[in-house]
């Protein structure tokens, strides 16, 4: 399993939830996982019911069975730039003075590419970091990344920087980051729904990542709704056959199917719902076919009817382990 897992997806697909569940799934049997947020939304803190994450690595959860731990970090571009200035130029107090003057904020605002360099650089530093015994501090680093529409540029910005800065510490740092991002250590997972627009954006994202030489991991289909009707009933509902639907309702224990019976009286309002359900199932099948054509491993996570809380995250993590996503 790759050590850096980048999770992206169209807005509304639940990529942050999937990233958190993946971190829990990987933090098993004593493993340590770092969950990184780069968009400044504090979405991870909300999911885990914690206070806003500071710019420091903080334990946020313990995985069931084996005592694995999940740490979380909200990367702040300004603080990351101060770290960078200290690491390569030993500015120390001078860097802090620049922050007070507003120069740091100015630099990260007028140069969005610089911000992305700092965010990816900090995550890759965590991937490479070792303790005094020479062991990796984290077994896995999970990045809750920007949406699919800009994920390739976000990850590939260091390639551009390395080309612009032909030598020196900036060039070397950019090259080191791209070495991690384009290596077998990394996998970029895309989260989607069984809907046309998210699936199309996923297909476009895979094509862009592949063209850029970035490693595509898996597609995770999130919020999959159950199918409540068997195939015969689905066809009957799609065709508007009242009698067949009435019989199905009767078999479900909702009264007799004869004319005037409870099941028959329920047909009209439920037939609309059944037809809508049948239509949705057909659309989902079409999107599954599109995803299959992408030739990328695809996994599914169920829709949690009560919403996503900490218990829901653990349930999704368990589901990921069952599907061998976290091995």
PDB file of N, CA and C in Angstrom, residues 16-110:
ATOM      1  N   UNK A  16     -13.783  14.304   1.974  1.00  0.00           N
ATOM      2  CA  UNK A  16     -13.208  14.444   3.313  1.00  0.00           C
ATOM      3  C   UNK A  16     -13.606  13.266   4.193  1.00  0.00           C
ATOM      4  N   UNK A  17     -14.850  12.851   4.080  1.00  0.00           N
ATOM      5  CA  UNK A  17     -15.324  11.684   4.839  1.00  0.00           C
ATOM      6  C   UNK A  17     -14.552  10.440   4.438  1.00  0.00           C
ATOM      7  N   UNK A  18     -14.351  10.241   3.139  1.00  0.00           N
ATOM      8  CA  UNK A  18     -13.616   9.071   2.657  1.00  0.00           C
ATOM      9  C   UNK A  18     -12.165   9.121   3.125  1.00  0.00           C
ATOM     10  N   UNK A  19     -11.554  10.301   3.081  1.00  0.00           N
ATOM     11  CA  UNK A  19     -10.165  10.434   3.553  1.00  0.00           C
ATOM     12  C   UNK A  19     -10.065  10.052   5.026  1.00  0.00           C
ATOM     13  N   UNK A  20     -11.015  10.513   5.842  1.00  0.00           N
ATOM     14  CA  UNK A  20     -11.006  10.200   7.272  1.00  0.00           C
ATOM     15  C   UNK A  20     -11.221   8.712   7.514  1.00  0.00           C
ATOM     16  N   UNK A  21     -12.153   8.113   6.776  1.00  0.00           N
ATOM     17  CA  UNK A  21     -12.416   6.678   6.930  1.00  0.00           C
ATOM     18  C   UNK A  21     -11.205   5.861   6.496  1.00  0.00           C
ATOM     19  N   UNK A  22     -10.526   6.291   5.436  1.00  0.00           N
ATOM     20  CA  UNK A  22      -9.330   5.590   4.969  1.00  0.00           C
ATOM     21  C   UNK A  22      -8.223   5.663   6.011  1.00  0.00           C
ATOM     22  N   UNK A  23      -8.078   6.824   6.654  1.00  0.00           N
ATOM     23  CA  UNK A  23      -7.061   6.967   7.709  1.00  0.00           C
ATOM     24  C   UNK A  23      -7.337   5.999   8.853  1.00  0.00           C
ATOM     25  N   UNK A  24      -8.598   5.887   9.257  1.00  0.00           N
ATOM     26  CA  UNK A  24      -8.964   4.945  10.317  1.00  0.00           C
ATOM     27  C   UNK A  24      -8.719   3.505   9.883  1.00  0.00           C
ATOM     28  N   UNK A  25      -9.031   3.211   8.630  1.00  0.00           N
ATOM     29  CA  UNK A  25      -8.850   1.846   8.127  1.00  0.00           C
ATOM     30  C   UNK A  25      -7.378   1.454   8.099  1.00  0.00           C
ATOM     31  N   UNK A  26      -6.511   2.400   7.782  1.00  0.00           N
ATOM     32  CA  UNK A  26      -5.075   2.116   7.688  1.00  0.00           C
ATOM     33  C   UNK A  26      -4.398   2.081   9.057  1.00  0.00           C
ATOM     34  N   UNK A  27      -4.984   2.788  10.011  1.00  0.00           N
ATOM     35  CA  UNK A  27      -4.377   2.842  11.352  1.00  0.00           C
ATOM     36  C   UNK A  27      -4.811   1.632  12.160  1.00  0.00           C
ATOM     37  N   UNK A  28      -4.326   0.483  11.789  1.00  0.00           N
ATOM     38  CA  UNK A  28      -4.680  -0.745  12.487  1.00  0.00           C
ATOM     39  C   UNK A  28      -3.401  -1.461  12.887  1.00  0.00           C
ATOM     40  N   UNK A  29      -3.528  -2.371  13.824  1.00  0.00           N
ATOM     41  CA  UNK A  29      -2.385  -3.186  14.255  1.00  0.00           C
ATOM     42  C   UNK A  29      -1.177  -2.330  14.612  1.00  0.00           C
ATOM     43  N   UNK A  30      -1.424  -1.258  15.353  1.00  0.00           N
ATOM     44  CA  UNK A  30      -0.326  -0.435  15.840  1.00  0.00           C
ATOM     45  C   UNK A  30       0.225   0.569  14.862  1.00  0.00           C
ATOM     46  N   UNK A  31      -0.365   0.683  13.682  1.00  0.00           N
ATOM     47  CA  UNK A  31       0.161   1.630  12.707  1.00  0.00           C
ATOM     48  C   UNK A  31      -0.229   3.065  13.050  1.00  0.00           C
ATOM     49  N   UNK A  32       0.616   3.985  12.586  1.00  0.00           N
ATOM     50  CA  UNK A  32       0.363   5.420  12.806  1.00  0.00           C
ATOM     51  C   UNK A  32       0.050   6.070  11.460  1.00  0.00           C
ATOM     52  N   UNK A  33      -1.053   6.794  11.420  1.00  0.00           N
ATOM     53  CA  UNK A  33      -1.496   7.452  10.195  1.00  0.00           C
ATOM     54  C   UNK A  33      -1.664   8.942  10.451  1.00  0.00           C
ATOM     55  N   UNK A  34      -1.197   9.753   9.510  1.00  0.00           N
ATOM     56  CA  UNK A  34      -1.373  11.196   9.592  1.00  0.00           C
ATOM     57  C   UNK A  34      -2.394  11.631   8.548  1.00  0.00           C
ATOM     58  N   UNK A  35      -3.412  12.331   8.991  1.00  0.00           N
ATOM     59  CA  UNK A  35      -4.474  12.826   8.126  1.00  0.00           C
ATOM     60  C   UNK A  35      -4.269  14.334   7.948  1.00  0.00           C
ATOM     61  N   UNK A  36      -4.039  14.750   6.709  1.00  0.00           N
ATOM     62  CA  UNK A  36      -3.643  16.129   6.425  1.00  0.00           C
ATOM     63  C   UNK A  36      -4.753  16.868   5.685  1.00  0.00           C
ATOM     64  N   UNK A  37      -5.066  18.054   6.167  1.00  0.00           N
ATOM     65  CA  UNK A  37      -6.039  18.923   5.504  1.00  0.00           C
ATOM     66  C   UNK A  37      -5.311  20.116   4.908  1.00  0.00           C
ATOM     67  N   UNK A  38      -5.637  20.469   3.651  1.00  0.00           N
ATOM     68  CA  UNK A  38      -4.905  21.549   2.981  1.00  0.00           C
ATOM     69  C   UNK A  38      -5.798  22.702   2.529  1.00  0.00           C
ATOM     70  N   UNK A  39      -7.109  22.586   2.717  1.00  0.00           N
ATOM     71  CA  UNK A  39      -8.005  23.616   2.188  1.00  0.00           C
ATOM     72  C   UNK A  39      -8.479  24.618   3.239  1.00  0.00           C
ATOM     73  N   UNK A  40      -8.102  24.431   4.501  1.00  0.00           N
ATOM     74  CA  UNK A  40      -8.451  25.394   5.535  1.00  0.00           C
ATOM     75  C   UNK A  40      -9.917  25.414   5.925  1.00  0.00           C
ATOM     76  N   UNK A  41     -10.631  24.324   5.677  1.00  0.00           N
ATOM     77  CA  UNK A  41     -12.066  24.284   5.987  1.00  0.00           C
ATOM     78  C   UNK A  41     -12.371  23.701   7.359  1.00  0.00           C
ATOM     79  N   UNK A  42     -11.370  23.079   7.993  1.00  0.00           N
ATOM     80  CA  UNK A  42     -11.557  22.407   9.286  1.00  0.00           C
ATOM     81  C   UNK A  42     -12.626  21.321   9.197  1.00  0.00           C
ATOM     82  N   UNK A  43     -12.730  20.697   8.029  1.00  0.00           N
ATOM     83  CA  UNK A  43     -13.697  19.625   7.846  1.00  0.00           C
ATOM     84  C   UNK A  43     -13.373  18.394   8.669  1.00  0.00           C
ATOM     85  N   UNK A  44     -12.085  18.110   8.859  1.00  0.00           N
ATOM     86  CA  UNK A  44     -11.685  16.926   9.629  1.00  0.00           C
ATOM     87  C   UNK A  44     -12.068  17.086  11.091  1.00  0.00           C
ATOM     88  N   UNK A  45     -11.836  18.270  11.639  1.00  0.00           N
ATOM     89  CA  UNK A  45     -12.193  18.501  13.041  1.00  0.00           C
ATOM     90  C   UNK A  45     -13.689  18.294  13.254  1.00  0.00           C
ATOM     91  N   UNK A  46     -14.499  18.760  12.318  1.00  0.00           N
ATOM     92  CA  UNK A  46     -15.947  18.588  12.434  1.00  0.00           C
ATOM     93  C   UNK A  46     -16.334  17.116  12.400  1.00  0.00           C
ATOM     94  N   UNK A  47     -15.715  16.363  11.498  1.00  0.00           N
ATOM     95  CA  UNK A  47     -16.031  14.940  11.382  1.00  0.00           C
ATOM     96  C   UNK A  47     -15.717  14.172  12.662  1.00  0.00           C
ATOM     97  N   UNK A  48     -14.587  14.498  13.269  1.00  0.00           N
ATOM     98  CA  UNK A  48     -14.162  13.785  14.472  1.00  0.00           C
ATOM     99  C   UNK A  48     -14.697  14.427  15.755  1.00  0.00           C
ATOM    100  N   UNK A  49     -15.514  15.449  15.614  1.00  0.00           N
ATOM    101  CA  UNK A  49     -16.082  16.104  16.785  1.00  0.00           C
ATOM    102  C   UNK A  49     -15.025  16.747  17.661  1.00  0.00           C
ATOM    103  N   UNK A  50     -13.981  17.293  17.022  1.00  0.00           N
ATOM    104  CA  UNK A  50     -12.862  17.882  17.770  1.00  0.00           C
ATOM    105  C   UNK A  50     -12.832  19.395  17.573  1.00  0.00           C
ATOM    106  N   UNK A  51     -12.005  20.064  18.370  1.00  0.00           N
ATOM    107  CA  UNK A  51     -11.807  21.494  18.199  1.00  0.00           C
ATOM    108  C   UNK A  51     -11.023  21.741  16.918  1.00  0.00           C
ATOM    109  N   UNK A  52     -11.053  22.981  16.451  1.00  0.00           N
ATOM    110  CA  UNK A  52     -10.326  23.340  15.236  1.00  0.00           C
ATOM    111  C   UNK A  52      -8.869  22.902  15.341  1.00  0.00           C
ATOM    112  N   UNK A  53      -8.368  22.302  14.272  1.00  0.00           N
ATOM    113  CA  UNK A  53      -7.005  21.772  14.287  1.00  0.00           C
ATOM    114  C   UNK A  53      -5.992  22.903  14.181  1.00  0.00           C
ATOM    115  N   UNK A  54      -4.974  22.907  15.022  1.00  0.00           N
ATOM    116  CA  UNK A  54      -3.909  23.905  14.918  1.00  0.00           C
ATOM    117  C   UNK A  54      -2.875  23.440  13.886  1.00  0.00           C
ATOM    118  N   UNK A  55      -1.852  24.280  13.700  1.00  0.00           N
ATOM    119  CA  UNK A  55      -0.777  23.897  12.786  1.00  0.00           C
ATOM    120  C   UNK A  55       0.234  23.033  13.548  1.00  0.00           C
ATOM    121  N   UNK A  56      -0.250  21.877  13.956  1.00  0.00           N
ATOM    122  CA  UNK A  56       0.614  20.900  14.620  1.00  0.00           C
ATOM    123  C   UNK A  56      -0.066  19.537  14.520  1.00  0.00           C
ATOM    124  N   UNK A  57       0.735  18.492  14.550  1.00  0.00           N
ATOM    125  CA  UNK A  57       0.182  17.147  14.418  1.00  0.00           C
ATOM    126  C   UNK A  57      -0.387  16.695  15.756  1.00  0.00           C
ATOM    127  N   UNK A  58      -1.655  16.376  15.760  1.00  0.00           N
ATOM    128  CA  UNK A  58      -2.368  16.066  17.000  1.00  0.00           C
ATOM    129  C   UNK A  58      -3.135  14.758  16.850  1.00  0.00           C
ATOM    130  N   UNK A  59      -3.037  13.884  17.885  1.00  0.00           N
ATOM    131  CA  UNK A  59      -3.788  12.630  17.829  1.00  0.00           C
ATOM    132  C   UNK A  59      -5.276  12.921  17.895  1.00  0.00           C
ATOM    133  N   UNK A  60      -6.014  12.331  16.955  1.00  0.00           N
ATOM    134  CA  UNK A  60      -7.429  12.650  16.853  1.00  0.00           C
ATOM    135  C   UNK A  60      -8.328  11.431  17.009  1.00  0.00           C
ATOM    136  N   UNK A  61      -7.738  10.211  16.874  1.00  0.00           N
ATOM    137  CA  UNK A  61      -8.551   8.991  17.009  1.00  0.00           C
ATOM    138  C   UNK A  61      -7.638   7.791  17.206  1.00  0.00           C
ATOM    139  N   UNK A  62      -8.220   6.741  17.750  1.00  0.00           N
ATOM    140  CA  UNK A  62      -7.536   5.447  17.905  1.00  0.00           C
ATOM    141  C   UNK A  62      -8.330   4.414  17.136  1.00  0.00           C
ATOM    142  N   UNK A  63      -7.661   3.653  16.305  1.00  0.00           N
ATOM    143  CA  UNK A  63      -8.338   2.639  15.495  1.00  0.00           C
ATOM    144  C   UNK A  63      -8.692   1.440  16.370  1.00  0.00           C
ATOM    145  N   UNK A  64      -9.839   0.823  16.133  1.00  0.00           N
ATOM    146  CA  UNK A  64     -10.227  -0.354  16.922  1.00  0.00           C
ATOM    147  C   UNK A  64      -9.358  -1.554  16.574  1.00  0.00           C
ATOM    148  N   UNK A  65      -8.955  -2.287  17.580  1.00  0.00           N
ATOM    149  CA  UNK A  65      -8.184  -3.509  17.350  1.00  0.00           C
ATOM    150  C   UNK A  65      -6.745  -3.226  16.985  1.00  0.00           C
ATOM    151  N   UNK A  66      -5.843  -3.410  17.910  1.00  0.00           N
ATOM    152  CA  UNK A  66      -4.421  -3.258  17.604  1.00  0.00           C
ATOM    153  C   UNK A  66      -3.833  -1.928  18.014  1.00  0.00           C
ATOM    154  N   UNK A  67      -4.662  -0.962  18.427  1.00  0.00           N
ATOM    155  CA  UNK A  67      -4.138   0.287  18.980  1.00  0.00           C
ATOM    156  C   UNK A  67      -3.497   1.233  18.005  1.00  0.00           C
ATOM    157  N   UNK A  68      -3.841   1.142  16.719  1.00  0.00           N
ATOM    158  CA  UNK A  68      -3.316   2.104  15.760  1.00  0.00           C
ATOM    159  C   UNK A  68      -3.846   3.499  16.047  1.00  0.00           C
ATOM    160  N   UNK A  69      -3.079   4.521  15.648  1.00  0.00           N
ATOM    161  CA  UNK A  69      -3.444   5.900  15.966  1.00  0.00           C
ATOM    162  C   UNK A  69      -3.581   6.742  14.705  1.00  0.00           C
ATOM    163  N   UNK A  70      -4.533   7.665  14.752  1.00  0.00           N
ATOM    164  CA  UNK A  70      -4.709   8.639  13.673  1.00  0.00           C
ATOM    165  C   UNK A  70      -4.357  10.018  14.209  1.00  0.00           C
ATOM    166  N   UNK A  71      -3.396  10.667  13.571  1.00  0.00           N
ATOM    167  CA  UNK A  71      -3.045  12.043  13.873  1.00  0.00           C
ATOM    168  C   UNK A  71      -3.595  12.925  12.754  1.00  0.00           C
ATOM    169  N   UNK A  72      -3.823  14.179  13.058  1.00  0.00           N
ATOM    170  CA  UNK A  72      -4.359  15.097  12.054  1.00  0.00           C
ATOM    171  C   UNK A  72      -3.566  16.395  12.069  1.00  0.00           C
ATOM    172  N   UNK A  73      -3.509  17.035  10.902  1.00  0.00           N
ATOM    173  CA  UNK A  73      -2.787  18.296  10.744  1.00  0.00           C
ATOM    174  C   UNK A  73      -3.507  19.161   9.721  1.00  0.00           C
ATOM    175  N   UNK A  74      -3.830  20.397  10.090  1.00  0.00           N
ATOM    176  CA  UNK A  74      -4.360  21.371   9.140  1.00  0.00           C
ATOM    177  C   UNK A  74      -3.190  22.249   8.714  1.00  0.00           C
ATOM    178  N   UNK A  75      -2.744  22.093   7.484  1.00  0.00           N
ATOM    179  CA  UNK A  75      -1.569  22.840   7.027  1.00  0.00           C
ATOM    180  C   UNK A  75      -1.956  24.273   6.702  1.00  0.00           C
ATOM    181  N   UNK A  76      -1.246  25.196   7.289  1.00  0.00           N
ATOM    182  CA  UNK A  76      -1.439  26.620   7.054  1.00  0.00           C
ATOM    183  C   UNK A  76      -0.299  27.106   6.162  1.00  0.00           C
ATOM    184  N   UNK A  77      -0.643  27.719   5.017  1.00  0.00           N
ATOM    185  CA  UNK A  77       0.381  28.104   4.045  1.00  0.00           C
ATOM    186  C   UNK A  77       1.381  29.102   4.628  1.00  0.00           C
ATOM    187  N   UNK A  78       0.918  30.040   5.427  1.00  0.00           N
ATOM    188  CA  UNK A  78       1.826  31.022   6.014  1.00  0.00           C
ATOM    189  C   UNK A  78       2.837  30.358   6.937  1.00  0.00           C
ATOM    190  N   UNK A  79       2.336  29.485   7.812  1.00  0.00           N
ATOM    191  CA  UNK A  79       3.245  28.794   8.740  1.00  0.00           C
ATOM    192  C   UNK A  79       4.198  27.875   7.986  1.00  0.00           C
ATOM    193  N   UNK A  80       3.680  27.243   6.929  1.00  0.00           N
ATOM    194  CA  UNK A  80       4.538  26.365   6.129  1.00  0.00           C
ATOM    195  C   UNK A  80       5.650  27.164   5.456  1.00  0.00           C
ATOM    196  N   UNK A  81       5.333  28.395   5.024  1.00  0.00           N
ATOM    197  CA  UNK A  81       6.359  29.232   4.407  1.00  0.00           C
ATOM    198  C   UNK A  81       7.415  29.636   5.430  1.00  0.00           C
ATOM    199  N   UNK A  82       6.991  29.925   6.655  1.00  0.00           N
ATOM    200  CA  UNK A  82       7.963  30.236   7.711  1.00  0.00           C
ATOM    201  C   UNK A  82       8.879  29.039   7.966  1.00  0.00           C
ATOM    202  N   UNK A  83       8.291  27.840   7.995  1.00  0.00           N
ATOM    203  CA  UNK A  83       9.102  26.627   8.152  1.00  0.00           C
ATOM    204  C   UNK A  83      10.108  26.511   7.016  1.00  0.00           C
ATOM    205  N   UNK A  84       9.635  26.787   5.813  1.00  0.00           N
ATOM    206  CA  UNK A  84      10.481  26.682   4.628  1.00  0.00           C
ATOM    207  C   UNK A  84      11.643  27.681   4.695  1.00  0.00           C
ATOM    208  N   UNK A  85      11.352  28.921   5.080  1.00  0.00           N
ATOM    209  CA  UNK A  85      12.397  29.942   5.173  1.00  0.00           C
ATOM    210  C   UNK A  85      13.424  29.589   6.240  1.00  0.00           C
ATOM    211  N   UNK A  86      12.943  29.007   7.332  1.00  0.00           N
ATOM    212  CA  UNK A  86      13.863  28.605   8.390  1.00  0.00           C
ATOM    213  C   UNK A  86      14.714  27.410   7.950  1.00  0.00           C
ATOM    214  N   UNK A  87      14.072  26.459   7.266  1.00  0.00           N
ATOM    215  CA  UNK A  87      14.761  25.231   6.870  1.00  0.00           C
ATOM    216  C   UNK A  87      15.882  25.507   5.870  1.00  0.00           C
ATOM    217  N   UNK A  88      15.609  26.369   4.884  1.00  0.00           N
ATOM    218  CA  UNK A  88      16.578  26.561   3.808  1.00  0.00           C
ATOM    219  C   UNK A  88      17.406  27.842   3.932  1.00  0.00           C
ATOM    220  N   UNK A  89      16.865  28.832   4.637  1.00  0.00           N
ATOM    221  CA  UNK A  89      17.576  30.112   4.692  1.00  0.00           C
ATOM    222  C   UNK A  89      17.901  30.557   6.116  1.00  0.00           C
ATOM    223  N   UNK A  90      17.485  29.756   7.111  1.00  0.00           N
ATOM    224  CA  UNK A  90      17.788  30.048   8.514  1.00  0.00           C
ATOM    225  C   UNK A  90      17.373  31.468   8.913  1.00  0.00           C
ATOM    226  N   UNK A  91      16.195  31.905   8.434  1.00  0.00           N
ATOM    227  CA  UNK A  91      15.772  33.277   8.714  1.00  0.00           C
ATOM    228  C   UNK A  91      15.314  33.472  10.144  1.00  0.00           C
ATOM    229  N   UNK A  92      14.684  32.445  10.717  1.00  0.00           N
ATOM    230  CA  UNK A  92      14.285  32.526  12.114  1.00  0.00           C
ATOM    231  C   UNK A  92      13.441  33.748  12.421  1.00  0.00           C
ATOM    232  N   UNK A  93      13.966  34.627  13.279  1.00  0.00           N
ATOM    233  CA  UNK A  93      13.214  35.813  13.705  1.00  0.00           C
ATOM    234  C   UNK A  93      12.926  36.744  12.529  1.00  0.00           C
ATOM    235  N   UNK A  94      13.799  36.747  11.527  1.00  0.00           N
ATOM    236  CA  UNK A  94      13.560  37.590  10.348  1.00  0.00           C
ATOM    237  C   UNK A  94      12.307  37.128   9.609  1.00  0.00           C
ATOM    238  N   UNK A  95      12.109  35.809   9.568  1.00  0.00           N
ATOM    239  CA  UNK A  95      10.903  35.276   8.936  1.00  0.00           C
ATOM    240  C   UNK A  95       9.659  35.679   9.698  1.00  0.00           C
ATOM    241  N   UNK A  96       9.750  35.663  11.030  1.00  0.00           N
ATOM    242  CA  UNK A  96       8.605  36.074  11.855  1.00  0.00           C
ATOM    243  C   UNK A  96       8.314  37.559  11.683  1.00  0.00           C
ATOM    244  N   UNK A  97       9.371  38.324  11.474  1.00  0.00           N
ATOM    245  CA  UNK A  97       9.187  39.760  11.234  1.00  0.00           C
ATOM    246  C   UNK A  97       8.466  39.986   9.909  1.00  0.00           C
ATOM    247  N   UNK A  98       8.814  39.193   8.912  1.00  0.00           N
ATOM    248  CA  UNK A  98       8.123  39.287   7.619  1.00  0.00           C
ATOM    249  C   UNK A  98       6.637  38.996   7.776  1.00  0.00           C
ATOM    250  N   UNK A  99       6.319  38.045   8.637  1.00  0.00           N
ATOM    251  CA  UNK A  99       4.914  37.712   8.883  1.00  0.00           C
ATOM    252  C   UNK A  99       4.186  38.907   9.512  1.00  0.00           C
ATOM    253  N   UNK A 100       4.830  39.543  10.503  1.00  0.00           N
ATOM    254  CA  UNK A 100       4.207  40.690  11.160  1.00  0.00           C
ATOM    255  C   UNK A 100       3.970  41.838  10.171  1.00  0.00           C
ATOM    256  N   UNK A 101       4.864  41.970   9.204  1.00  0.00           N
ATOM    257  CA  UNK A 101       4.732  43.031   8.206  1.00  0.00           C
ATOM    258  C   UNK A 101       3.699  42.691   7.137  1.00  0.00           C
ATOM    259  N   UNK A 102       3.211  41.433   7.168  1.00  0.00           N
ATOM    260  CA  UNK A 102       2.226  41.019   6.173  1.00  0.00           C
ATOM    261  C   UNK A 102       2.827  40.478   4.901  1.00  0.00           C
ATOM    262  N   UNK A 103       4.156  40.333   4.853  1.00  0.00           N
ATOM    263  CA  UNK A 103       4.809  39.883   3.620  1.00  0.00           C
ATOM    264  C   UNK A 103       4.473  38.432   3.299  1.00  0.00           C
ATOM    265  N   UNK A 104       4.329  37.619   4.350  1.00  0.00           N
ATOM    266  CA  UNK A 104       4.030  36.199   4.126  1.00  0.00           C
ATOM    267  C   UNK A 104       2.648  36.044   3.504  1.00  0.00           C
ATOM    268  N   UNK A 105       1.670  36.737   4.087  1.00  0.00           N
ATOM    269  CA  UNK A 105       0.306  36.686   3.561  1.00  0.00           C
ATOM    270  C   UNK A 105       0.273  37.224   2.135  1.00  0.00           C
ATOM    271  N   UNK A 106       1.012  38.289   1.878  1.00  0.00           N
ATOM    272  CA  UNK A 106       1.073  38.888   0.547  1.00  0.00           C
ATOM    273  C   UNK A 106       1.628  37.893  -0.464  1.00  0.00           C
ATOM    274  N   UNK A 107       2.700  37.210  -0.080  1.00  0.00           N
ATOM    275  CA  UNK A 107       3.342  36.270  -0.998  1.00  0.00           C
ATOM    276  C   UNK A 107       2.433  35.098  -1.344  1.00  0.00           C
ATOM    277  N   UNK A 108       1.749  34.542  -0.352  1.00  0.00           N
ATOM    278  CA  UNK A 108       0.898  33.378  -0.614  1.00  0.00           C
ATOM    279  C   UNK A 108      -0.403  33.765  -1.320  1.00  0.00           C
ATOM    280  N   UNK A 109      -0.779  35.048  -1.229  1.00  0.00           N
ATOM    281  CA  UNK A 109      -2.004  35.503  -1.899  1.00  0.00           C
ATOM    282  C   UNK A 109      -1.760  35.793  -3.370  1.00  0.00           C
ATOM    283  N   UNK A 110      -0.674  36.477  -3.688  1.00  0.00           N
ATOM    284  CA  UNK A 110      -0.426  36.863  -5.079  1.00  0.00           C
ATOM    285  C   UNK A 110       0.154  35.709  -5.890  1.00  0.00           C
TER     286      UNK A 110
END
